[in-house]
mmCIF file of C-alpha atoms in Angstrom:
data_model
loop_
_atom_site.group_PDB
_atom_site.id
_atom_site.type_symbol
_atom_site.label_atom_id
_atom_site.label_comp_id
_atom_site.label_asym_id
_atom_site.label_seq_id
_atom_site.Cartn_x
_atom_site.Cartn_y
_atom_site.Cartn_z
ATOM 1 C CA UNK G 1 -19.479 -7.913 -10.680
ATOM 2 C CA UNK G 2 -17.093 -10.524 -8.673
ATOM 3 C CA UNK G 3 -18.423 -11.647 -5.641
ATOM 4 C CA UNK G 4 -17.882 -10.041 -2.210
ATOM 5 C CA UNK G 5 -16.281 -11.965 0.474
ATOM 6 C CA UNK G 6 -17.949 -12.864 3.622
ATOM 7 C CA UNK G 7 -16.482 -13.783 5.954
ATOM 8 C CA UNK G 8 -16.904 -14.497 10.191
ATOM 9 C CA UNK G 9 -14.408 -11.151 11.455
ATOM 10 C CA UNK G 10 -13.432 -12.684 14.577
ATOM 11 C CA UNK G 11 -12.316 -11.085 17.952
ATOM 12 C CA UNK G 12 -9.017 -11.785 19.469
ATOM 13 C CA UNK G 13 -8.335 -11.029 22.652
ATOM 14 C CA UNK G 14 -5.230 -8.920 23.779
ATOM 15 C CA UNK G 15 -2.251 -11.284 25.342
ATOM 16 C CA UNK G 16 -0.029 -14.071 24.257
ATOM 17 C CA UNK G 17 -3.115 -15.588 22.695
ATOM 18 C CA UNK G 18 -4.494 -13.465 20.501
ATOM 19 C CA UNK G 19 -1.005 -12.313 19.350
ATOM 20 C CA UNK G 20 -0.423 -15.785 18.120
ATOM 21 C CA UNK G 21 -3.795 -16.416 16.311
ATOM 22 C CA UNK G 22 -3.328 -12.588 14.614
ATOM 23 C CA UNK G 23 0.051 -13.631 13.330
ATOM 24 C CA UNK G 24 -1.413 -17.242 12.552
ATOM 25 C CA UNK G 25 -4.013 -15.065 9.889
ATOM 26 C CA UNK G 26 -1.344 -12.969 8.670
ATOM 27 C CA UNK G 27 0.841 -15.447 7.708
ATOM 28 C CA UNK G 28 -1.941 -17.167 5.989
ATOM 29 C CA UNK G 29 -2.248 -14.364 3.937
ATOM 30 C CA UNK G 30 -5.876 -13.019 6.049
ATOM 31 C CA UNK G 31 -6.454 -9.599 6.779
ATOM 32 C CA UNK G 32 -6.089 -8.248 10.964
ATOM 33 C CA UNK G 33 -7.404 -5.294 12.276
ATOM 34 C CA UNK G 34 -4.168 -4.252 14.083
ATOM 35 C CA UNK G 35 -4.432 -1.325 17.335
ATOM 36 C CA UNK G 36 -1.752 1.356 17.223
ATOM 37 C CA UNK G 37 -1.080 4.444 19.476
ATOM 38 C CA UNK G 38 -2.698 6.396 16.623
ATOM 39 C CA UNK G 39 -5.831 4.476 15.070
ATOM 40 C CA UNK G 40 -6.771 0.521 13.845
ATOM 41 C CA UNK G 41 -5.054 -0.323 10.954
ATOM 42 C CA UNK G 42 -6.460 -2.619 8.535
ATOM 43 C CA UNK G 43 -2.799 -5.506 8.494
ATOM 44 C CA UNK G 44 -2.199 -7.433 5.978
ATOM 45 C CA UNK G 45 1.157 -9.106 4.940
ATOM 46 C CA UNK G 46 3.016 -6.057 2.821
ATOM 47 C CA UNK G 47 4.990 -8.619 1.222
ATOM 48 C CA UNK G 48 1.634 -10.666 0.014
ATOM 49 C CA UNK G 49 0.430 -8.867 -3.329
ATOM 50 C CA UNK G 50 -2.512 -11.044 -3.126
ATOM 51 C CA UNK G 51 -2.950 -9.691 0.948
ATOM 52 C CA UNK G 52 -2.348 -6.295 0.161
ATOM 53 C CA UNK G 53 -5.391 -6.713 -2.892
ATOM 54 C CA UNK G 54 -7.314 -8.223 -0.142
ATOM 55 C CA UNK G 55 -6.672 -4.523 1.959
ATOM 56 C CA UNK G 56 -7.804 -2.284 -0.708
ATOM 57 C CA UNK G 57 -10.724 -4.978 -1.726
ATOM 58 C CA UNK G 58 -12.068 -4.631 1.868
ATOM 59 C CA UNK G 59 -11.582 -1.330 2.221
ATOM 60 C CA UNK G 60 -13.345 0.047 -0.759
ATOM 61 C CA UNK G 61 -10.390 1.868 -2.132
ATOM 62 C CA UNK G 62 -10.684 4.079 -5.023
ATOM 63 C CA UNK G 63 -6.809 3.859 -6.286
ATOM 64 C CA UNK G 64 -3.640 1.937 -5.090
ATOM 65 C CA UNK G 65 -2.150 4.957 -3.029
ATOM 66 C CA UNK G 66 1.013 3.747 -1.116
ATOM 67 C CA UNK G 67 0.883 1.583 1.861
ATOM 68 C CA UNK G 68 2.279 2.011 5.148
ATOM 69 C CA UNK G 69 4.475 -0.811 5.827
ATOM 70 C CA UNK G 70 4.825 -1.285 10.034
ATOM 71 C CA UNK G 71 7.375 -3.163 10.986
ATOM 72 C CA UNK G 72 8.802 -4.349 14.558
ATOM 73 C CA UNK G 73 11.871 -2.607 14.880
ATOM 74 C CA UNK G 74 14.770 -0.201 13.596
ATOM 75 C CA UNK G 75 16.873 -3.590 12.310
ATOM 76 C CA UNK G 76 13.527 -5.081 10.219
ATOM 77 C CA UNK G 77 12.917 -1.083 8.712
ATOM 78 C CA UNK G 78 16.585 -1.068 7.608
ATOM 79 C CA UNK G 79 16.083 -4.432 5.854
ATOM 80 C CA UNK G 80 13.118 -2.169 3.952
ATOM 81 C CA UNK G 81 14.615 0.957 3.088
ATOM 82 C CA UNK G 82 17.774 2.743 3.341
ATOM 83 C CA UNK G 83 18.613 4.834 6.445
ATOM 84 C CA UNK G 84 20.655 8.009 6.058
ATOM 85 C CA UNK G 85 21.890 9.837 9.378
ATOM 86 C CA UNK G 86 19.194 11.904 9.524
ATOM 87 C CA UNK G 87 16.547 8.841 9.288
ATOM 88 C CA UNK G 88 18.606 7.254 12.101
ATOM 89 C CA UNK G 89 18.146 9.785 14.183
ATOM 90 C CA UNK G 90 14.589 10.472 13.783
ATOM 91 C CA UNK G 91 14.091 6.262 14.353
ATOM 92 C CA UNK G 92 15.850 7.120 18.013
ATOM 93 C CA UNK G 93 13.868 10.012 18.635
ATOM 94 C CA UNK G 94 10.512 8.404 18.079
ATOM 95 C CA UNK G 95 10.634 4.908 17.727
ATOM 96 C CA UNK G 96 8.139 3.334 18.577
ATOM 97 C CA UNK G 97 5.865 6.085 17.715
ATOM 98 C CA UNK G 98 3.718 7.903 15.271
ATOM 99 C CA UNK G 99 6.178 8.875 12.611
ATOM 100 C CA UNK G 100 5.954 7.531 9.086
ATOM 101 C CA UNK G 101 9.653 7.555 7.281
ATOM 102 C CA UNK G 102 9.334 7.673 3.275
ATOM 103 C CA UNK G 103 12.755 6.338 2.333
ATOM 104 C CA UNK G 104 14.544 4.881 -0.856
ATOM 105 C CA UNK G 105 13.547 1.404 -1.170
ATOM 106 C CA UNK G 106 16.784 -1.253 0.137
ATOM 107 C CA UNK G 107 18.417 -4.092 -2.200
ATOM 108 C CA UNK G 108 15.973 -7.227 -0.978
ATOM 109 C CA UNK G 109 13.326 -5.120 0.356
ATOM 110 C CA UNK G 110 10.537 -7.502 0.851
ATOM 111 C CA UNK G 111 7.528 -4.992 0.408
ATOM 112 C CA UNK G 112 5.823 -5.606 -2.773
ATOM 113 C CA UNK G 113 5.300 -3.403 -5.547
ATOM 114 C CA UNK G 114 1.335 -2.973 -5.258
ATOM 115 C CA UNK G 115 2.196 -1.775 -1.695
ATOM 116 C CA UNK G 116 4.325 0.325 -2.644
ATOM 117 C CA UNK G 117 2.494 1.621 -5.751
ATOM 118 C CA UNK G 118 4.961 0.672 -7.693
ATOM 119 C CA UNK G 119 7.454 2.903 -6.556
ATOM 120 C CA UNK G 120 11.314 2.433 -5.605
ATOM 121 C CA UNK G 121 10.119 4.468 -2.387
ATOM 122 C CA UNK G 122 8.738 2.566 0.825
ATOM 123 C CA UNK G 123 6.644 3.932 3.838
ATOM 124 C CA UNK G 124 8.139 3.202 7.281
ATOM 125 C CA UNK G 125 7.129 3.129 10.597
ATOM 126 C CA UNK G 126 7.654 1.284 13.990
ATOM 127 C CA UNK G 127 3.802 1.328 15.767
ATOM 128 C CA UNK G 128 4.384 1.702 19.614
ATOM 129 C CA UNK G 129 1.624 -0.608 20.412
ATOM 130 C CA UNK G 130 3.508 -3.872 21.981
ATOM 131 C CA UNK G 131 0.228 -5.836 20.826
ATOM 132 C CA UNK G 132 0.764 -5.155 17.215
ATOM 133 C CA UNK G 133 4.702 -5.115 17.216
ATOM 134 C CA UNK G 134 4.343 -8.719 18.861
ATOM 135 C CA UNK G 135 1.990 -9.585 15.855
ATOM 136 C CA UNK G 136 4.006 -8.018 13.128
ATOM 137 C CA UNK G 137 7.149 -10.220 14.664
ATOM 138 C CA UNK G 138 5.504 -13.478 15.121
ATOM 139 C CA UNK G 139 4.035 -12.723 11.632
ATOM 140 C CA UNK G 140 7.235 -12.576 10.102
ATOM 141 C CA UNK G 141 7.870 -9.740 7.991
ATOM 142 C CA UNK G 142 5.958 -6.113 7.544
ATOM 143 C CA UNK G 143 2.258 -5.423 7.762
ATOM 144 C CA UNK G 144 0.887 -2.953 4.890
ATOM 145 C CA UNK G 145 -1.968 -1.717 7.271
ATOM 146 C CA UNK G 146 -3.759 1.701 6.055
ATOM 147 C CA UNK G 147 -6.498 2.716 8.966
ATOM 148 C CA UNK G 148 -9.763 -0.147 9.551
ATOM 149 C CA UNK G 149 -12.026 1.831 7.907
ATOM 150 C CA UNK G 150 -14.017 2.225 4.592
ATOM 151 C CA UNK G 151 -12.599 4.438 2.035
ATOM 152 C CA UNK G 152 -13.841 7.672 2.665
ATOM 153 C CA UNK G 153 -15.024 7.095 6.868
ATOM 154 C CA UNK G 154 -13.607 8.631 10.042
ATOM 155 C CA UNK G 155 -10.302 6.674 10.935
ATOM 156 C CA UNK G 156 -11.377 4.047 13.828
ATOM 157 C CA UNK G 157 -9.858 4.693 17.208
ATOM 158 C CA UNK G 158 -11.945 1.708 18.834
ATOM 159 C CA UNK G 159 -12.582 -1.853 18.162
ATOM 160 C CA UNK G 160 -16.366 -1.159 17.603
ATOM 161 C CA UNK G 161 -15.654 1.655 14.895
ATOM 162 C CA UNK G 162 -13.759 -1.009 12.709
ATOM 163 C CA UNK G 163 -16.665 -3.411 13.120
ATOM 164 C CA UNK G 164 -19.050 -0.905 12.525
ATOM 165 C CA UNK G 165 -17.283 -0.693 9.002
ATOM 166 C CA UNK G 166 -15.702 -3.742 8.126
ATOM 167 C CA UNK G 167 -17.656 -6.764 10.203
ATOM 168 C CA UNK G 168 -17.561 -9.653 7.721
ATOM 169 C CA UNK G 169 -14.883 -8.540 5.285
ATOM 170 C CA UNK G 170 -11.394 -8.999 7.474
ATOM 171 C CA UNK G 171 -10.621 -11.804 9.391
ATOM 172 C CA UNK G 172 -10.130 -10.719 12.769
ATOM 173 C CA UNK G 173 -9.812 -7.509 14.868
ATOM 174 C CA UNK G 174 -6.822 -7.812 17.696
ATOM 175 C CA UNK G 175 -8.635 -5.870 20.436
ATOM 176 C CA UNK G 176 -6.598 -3.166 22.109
ATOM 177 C CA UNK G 177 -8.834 -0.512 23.732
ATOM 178 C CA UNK G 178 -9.138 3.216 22.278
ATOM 179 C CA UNK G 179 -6.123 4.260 20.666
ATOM 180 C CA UNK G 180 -4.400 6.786 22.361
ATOM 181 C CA UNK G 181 -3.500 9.862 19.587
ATOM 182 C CA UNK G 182 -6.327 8.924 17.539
ATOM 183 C CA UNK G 183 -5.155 10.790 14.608
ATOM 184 C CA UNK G 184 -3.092 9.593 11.966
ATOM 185 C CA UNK G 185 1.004 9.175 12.195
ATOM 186 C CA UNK G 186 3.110 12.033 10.231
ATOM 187 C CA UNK G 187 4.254 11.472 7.622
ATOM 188 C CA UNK G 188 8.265 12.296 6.496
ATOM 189 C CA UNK G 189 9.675 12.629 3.229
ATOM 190 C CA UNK G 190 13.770 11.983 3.019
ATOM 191 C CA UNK G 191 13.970 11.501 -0.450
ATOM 192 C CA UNK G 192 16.116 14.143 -1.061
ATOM 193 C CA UNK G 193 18.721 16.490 0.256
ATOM 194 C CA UNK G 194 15.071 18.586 1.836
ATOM 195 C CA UNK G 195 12.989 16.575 4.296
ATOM 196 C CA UNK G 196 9.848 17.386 3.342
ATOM 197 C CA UNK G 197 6.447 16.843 5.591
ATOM 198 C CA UNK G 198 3.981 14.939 3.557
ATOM 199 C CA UNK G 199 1.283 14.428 6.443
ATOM 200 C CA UNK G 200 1.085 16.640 9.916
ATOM 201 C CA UNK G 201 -0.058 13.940 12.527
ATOM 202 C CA UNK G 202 0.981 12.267 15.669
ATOM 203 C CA UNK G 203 4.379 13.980 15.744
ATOM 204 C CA UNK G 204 4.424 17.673 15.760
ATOM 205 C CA UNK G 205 6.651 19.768 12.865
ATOM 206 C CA UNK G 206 8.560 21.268 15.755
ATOM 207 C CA UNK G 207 9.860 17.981 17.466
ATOM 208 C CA UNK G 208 10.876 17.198 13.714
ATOM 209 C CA UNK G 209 12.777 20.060 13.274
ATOM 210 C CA UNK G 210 14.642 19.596 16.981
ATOM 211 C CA UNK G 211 15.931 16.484 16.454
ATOM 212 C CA UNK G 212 16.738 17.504 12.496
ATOM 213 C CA UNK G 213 18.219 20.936 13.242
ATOM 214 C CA UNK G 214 16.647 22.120 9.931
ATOM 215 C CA UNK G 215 13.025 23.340 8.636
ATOM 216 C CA UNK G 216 10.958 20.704 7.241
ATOM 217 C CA UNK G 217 9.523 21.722 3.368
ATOM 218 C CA UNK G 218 6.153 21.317 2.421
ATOM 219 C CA UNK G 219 5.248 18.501 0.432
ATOM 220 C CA UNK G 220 4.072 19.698 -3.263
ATOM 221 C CA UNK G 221 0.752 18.501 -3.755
ATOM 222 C CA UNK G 222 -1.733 18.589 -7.148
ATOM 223 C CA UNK G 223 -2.560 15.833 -9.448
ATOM 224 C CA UNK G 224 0.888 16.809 -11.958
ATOM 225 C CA UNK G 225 3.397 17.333 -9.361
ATOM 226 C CA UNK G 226 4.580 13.796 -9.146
ATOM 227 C CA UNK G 227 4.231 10.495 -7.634
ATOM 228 C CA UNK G 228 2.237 9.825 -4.338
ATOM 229 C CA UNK G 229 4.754 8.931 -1.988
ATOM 230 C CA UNK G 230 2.207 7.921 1.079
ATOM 231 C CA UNK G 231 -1.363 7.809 1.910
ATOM 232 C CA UNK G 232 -2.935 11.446 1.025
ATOM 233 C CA UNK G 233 -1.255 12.565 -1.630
ATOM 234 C CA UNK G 234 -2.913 13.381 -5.532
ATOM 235 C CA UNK G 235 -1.036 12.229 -8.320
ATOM 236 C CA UNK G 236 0.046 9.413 -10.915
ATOM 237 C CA UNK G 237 1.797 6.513 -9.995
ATOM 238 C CA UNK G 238 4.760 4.617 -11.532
ATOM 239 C CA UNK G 239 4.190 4.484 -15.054
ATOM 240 C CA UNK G 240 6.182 2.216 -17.659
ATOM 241 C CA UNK G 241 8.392 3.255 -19.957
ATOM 242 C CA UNK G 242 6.248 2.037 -22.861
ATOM 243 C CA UNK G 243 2.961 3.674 -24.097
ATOM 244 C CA UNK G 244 -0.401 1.858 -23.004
ATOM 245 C CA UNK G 245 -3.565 1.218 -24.913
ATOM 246 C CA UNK G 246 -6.351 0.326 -23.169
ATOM 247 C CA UNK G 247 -9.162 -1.740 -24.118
ATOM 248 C CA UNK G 248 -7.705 -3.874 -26.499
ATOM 249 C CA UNK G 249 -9.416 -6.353 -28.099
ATOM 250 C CA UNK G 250 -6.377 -7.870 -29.242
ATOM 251 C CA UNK G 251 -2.628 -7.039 -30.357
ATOM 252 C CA UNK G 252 -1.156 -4.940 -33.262
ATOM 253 C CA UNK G 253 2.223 -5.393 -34.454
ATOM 254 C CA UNK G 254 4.928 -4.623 -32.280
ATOM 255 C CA UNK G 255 2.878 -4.758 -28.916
ATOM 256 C CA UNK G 256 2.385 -6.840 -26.009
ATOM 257 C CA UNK G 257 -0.234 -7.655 -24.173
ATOM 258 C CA UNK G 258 -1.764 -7.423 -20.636
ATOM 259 C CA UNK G 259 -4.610 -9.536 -20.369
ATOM 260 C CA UNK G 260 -7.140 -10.327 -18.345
ATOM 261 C CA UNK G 261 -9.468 -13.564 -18.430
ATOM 262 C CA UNK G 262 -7.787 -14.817 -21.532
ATOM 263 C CA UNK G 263 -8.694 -12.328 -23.846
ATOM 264 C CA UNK G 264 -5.521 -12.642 -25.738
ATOM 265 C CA UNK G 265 -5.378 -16.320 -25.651
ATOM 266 C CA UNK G 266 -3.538 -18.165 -29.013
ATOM 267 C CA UNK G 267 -2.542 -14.247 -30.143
ATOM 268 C CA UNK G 268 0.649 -14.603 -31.029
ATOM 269 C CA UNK G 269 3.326 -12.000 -29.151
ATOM 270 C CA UNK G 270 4.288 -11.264 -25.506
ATOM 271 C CA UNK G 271 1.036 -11.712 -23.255
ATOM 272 C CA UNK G 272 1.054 -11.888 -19.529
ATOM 273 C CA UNK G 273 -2.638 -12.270 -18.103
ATOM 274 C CA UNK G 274 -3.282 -10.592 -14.793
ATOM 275 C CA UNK G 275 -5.753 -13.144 -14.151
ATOM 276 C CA UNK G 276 -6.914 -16.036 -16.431
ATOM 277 C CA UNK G 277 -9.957 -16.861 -14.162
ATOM 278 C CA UNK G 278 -11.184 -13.178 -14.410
ATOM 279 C CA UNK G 279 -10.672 -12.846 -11.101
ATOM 280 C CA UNK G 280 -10.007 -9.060 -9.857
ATOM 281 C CA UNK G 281 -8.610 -9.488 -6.603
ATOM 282 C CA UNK G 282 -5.647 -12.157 -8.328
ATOM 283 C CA UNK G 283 -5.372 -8.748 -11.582
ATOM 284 C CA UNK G 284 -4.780 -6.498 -8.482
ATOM 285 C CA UNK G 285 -2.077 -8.577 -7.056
ATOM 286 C CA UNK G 286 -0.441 -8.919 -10.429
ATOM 287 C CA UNK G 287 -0.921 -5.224 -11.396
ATOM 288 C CA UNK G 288 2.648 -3.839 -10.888
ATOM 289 C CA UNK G 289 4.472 -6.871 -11.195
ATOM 290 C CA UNK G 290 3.361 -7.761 -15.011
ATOM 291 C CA UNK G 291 3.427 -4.049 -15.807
ATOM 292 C CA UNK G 292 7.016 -3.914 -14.879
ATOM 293 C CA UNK G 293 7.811 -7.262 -16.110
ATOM 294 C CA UNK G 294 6.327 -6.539 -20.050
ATOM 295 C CA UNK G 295 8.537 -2.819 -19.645
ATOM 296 C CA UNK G 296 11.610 -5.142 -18.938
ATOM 297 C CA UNK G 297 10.786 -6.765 -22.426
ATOM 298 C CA UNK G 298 11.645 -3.584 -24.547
ATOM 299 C CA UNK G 299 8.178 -3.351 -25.753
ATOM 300 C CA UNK G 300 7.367 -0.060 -27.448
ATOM 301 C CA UNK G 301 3.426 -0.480 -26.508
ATOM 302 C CA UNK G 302 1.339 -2.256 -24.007
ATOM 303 C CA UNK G 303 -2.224 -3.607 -24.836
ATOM 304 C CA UNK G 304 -4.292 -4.127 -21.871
ATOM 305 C CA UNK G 305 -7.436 -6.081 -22.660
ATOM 306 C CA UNK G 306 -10.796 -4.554 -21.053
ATOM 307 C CA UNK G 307 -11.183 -4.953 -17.375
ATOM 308 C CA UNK G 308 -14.824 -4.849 -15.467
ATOM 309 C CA UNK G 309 -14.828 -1.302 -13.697
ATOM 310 C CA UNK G 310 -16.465 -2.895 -10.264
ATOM 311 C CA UNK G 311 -15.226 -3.501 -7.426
ATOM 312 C CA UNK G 312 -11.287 -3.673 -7.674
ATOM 313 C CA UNK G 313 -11.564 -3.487 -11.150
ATOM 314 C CA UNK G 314 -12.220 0.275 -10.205
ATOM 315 C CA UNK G 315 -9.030 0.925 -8.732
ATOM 316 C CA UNK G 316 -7.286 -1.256 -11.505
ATOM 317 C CA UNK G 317 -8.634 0.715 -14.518
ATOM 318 C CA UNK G 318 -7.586 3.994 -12.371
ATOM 319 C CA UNK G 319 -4.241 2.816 -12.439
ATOM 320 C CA UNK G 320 -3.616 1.378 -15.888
ATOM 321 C CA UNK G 321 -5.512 5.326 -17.449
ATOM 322 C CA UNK G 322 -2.352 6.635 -15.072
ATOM 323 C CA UNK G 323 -0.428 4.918 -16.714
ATOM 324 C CA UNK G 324 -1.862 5.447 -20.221
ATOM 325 C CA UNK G 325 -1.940 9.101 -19.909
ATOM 326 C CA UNK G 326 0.573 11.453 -22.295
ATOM 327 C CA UNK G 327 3.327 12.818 -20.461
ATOM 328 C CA UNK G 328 4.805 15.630 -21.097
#
């Protein structure tokens, strides 16, 4: 089993100061315990694969759902995903606030795929706390930040509740009091020509529906439907075009390989090895991007070498039997 992390989870104070020193282990590619109106979240560069391994590592995460991506503004989300009238004027109506946009993903969106599960879909939303706007803007670039809590606990609305769950595997926690709402943002589907409401939370249906001047769908739900397009949804991910063997212990004709710890080493054919070291957190950053990468070769079959099913290697070998399942 790969060793945990331990680390000293620091406490920043709120102000110019701690602002600075949040951003400072952001950029760095460290993990923040960021306040928002609605609970912690757990902030880690969204553009960082290796970051946004380092979220789900910390939080005990049993598969790479989506990530909300917070951003400082209207003008950084429409560098991220592309706004149609009626996402512009649901940013006006609650902007800052506790609505999560799902929108198609924009050309040079910096959001990486593991954040985004691999899909050409990105979560959206501008927090309302100035603390944690300030950090995401002196950071420089989105935050992937899911709540401050281990997989499976009561989102944290306090400073103490994150500790209580993650003290010694994040960096810091940016101290701003109790969060206000306290429960999670909603979440908005505009896909599609139908808005559809994927999470009920900080923003009620009706206020949707006000500013919209339509009724919002419900989101489908159920492990076949489709992909998860945000936190709280059940079913498969992206999925390449080519079939996927798992467990390989090394590479029959036509096929290339995923690899892991140099398994495949001197085989001859395409191999790209999520981590040479064997080291899970490094696979979990490269998950999505080799995937897509050996589907942009043309291969007809992927090989992916055995992966330890601890720690991330959990959520890694949930992913790749996703991907390996038959499909219809």
């Amino acid at each position: 089993m790969q060793q945990e992390d331990k680390r000293v989870t620091r406490f920043l104070s709120p102000g110019p100061a701690g602002i600075a020193q949040a951003a400072a282990i952001l950029r760095a590619g460290g993990l923040v315990a960021l306040p928002t109106e609605t609970v912690y979240g757990l902030g880690g560069l969204a553009a960082d694969p290796r970051a946004v391994a380092a979220i789900y590592r910390a939080k005990g995460r049993p598969s790479f759902n989506p990530l909300i991506a917070h951003v400082a503004d209207v003008a950084s989300a429409r560098r991220e995903g592309i706004f149609d009238s009626r996402a512009e004027k649901l940013a006006e109506a609650f902007w800052p606030g506790p609505l999560t946009l799902v929108l198609p993903l924009a050309p040079g969106a910096s959001v990486c795929d593991l954040a985004r599960a691999g899909l050409d879909s990105v979560a959206l939303r501008v927090p309302a706390n100035a603390l944690t706007r300030g950090a995401i803007a002196a950071a420089g670039g989105p935050v992937a930040a899911p709540s401050a809590n281990l997989s499976g606990h009561v989102s944290p609305s306090t400073p103490v509740h994150v500790l209580a769950d993650l003290d010694g595997r994040i960096d810091a926690v940016l101290n701003g009091g109790a969060c206000p709402v306290g429960v999670e943002s909603t979440i908005l589907s505009l896909l599609d020509d139908t808005p559809r409401l994927l999470r009920p939370g900080g923003v009620s249906r009706v206020e949707i529906e006000r500013v919209l001047g339509e009724t919002l769908a419900e989101a489908e739900a159920g492990p076949e439907v489709g992909p998860i397009l945000a936190p709280g949804m059940l079913a498969s991910h992206y999925a390449p075009r080519a079939a996927v063997r798992l467990d390989a212990q090394d590479l029959e004709d036509g096929e290339a390989g995923l690899d892991f710890g140099g398994r495949f080493h001197g085989v001859r054919g395409k191999v790209l090895d999520l981590s040479p070291r064997g080291d899970l957190t490094e696979a979990a950053a490269n998950l999505f991007s080799m995937l897509r990468a050996l589907d942009a070769e043309g291969a007809k079959k992927i090989a992916v070498a055995p992966i330890p099913d601890a720690d991330l290697g959990e959520a890694i070998n949930d992913r790749l039997r996703r991907a390996a399942a038959p499909r219809g």
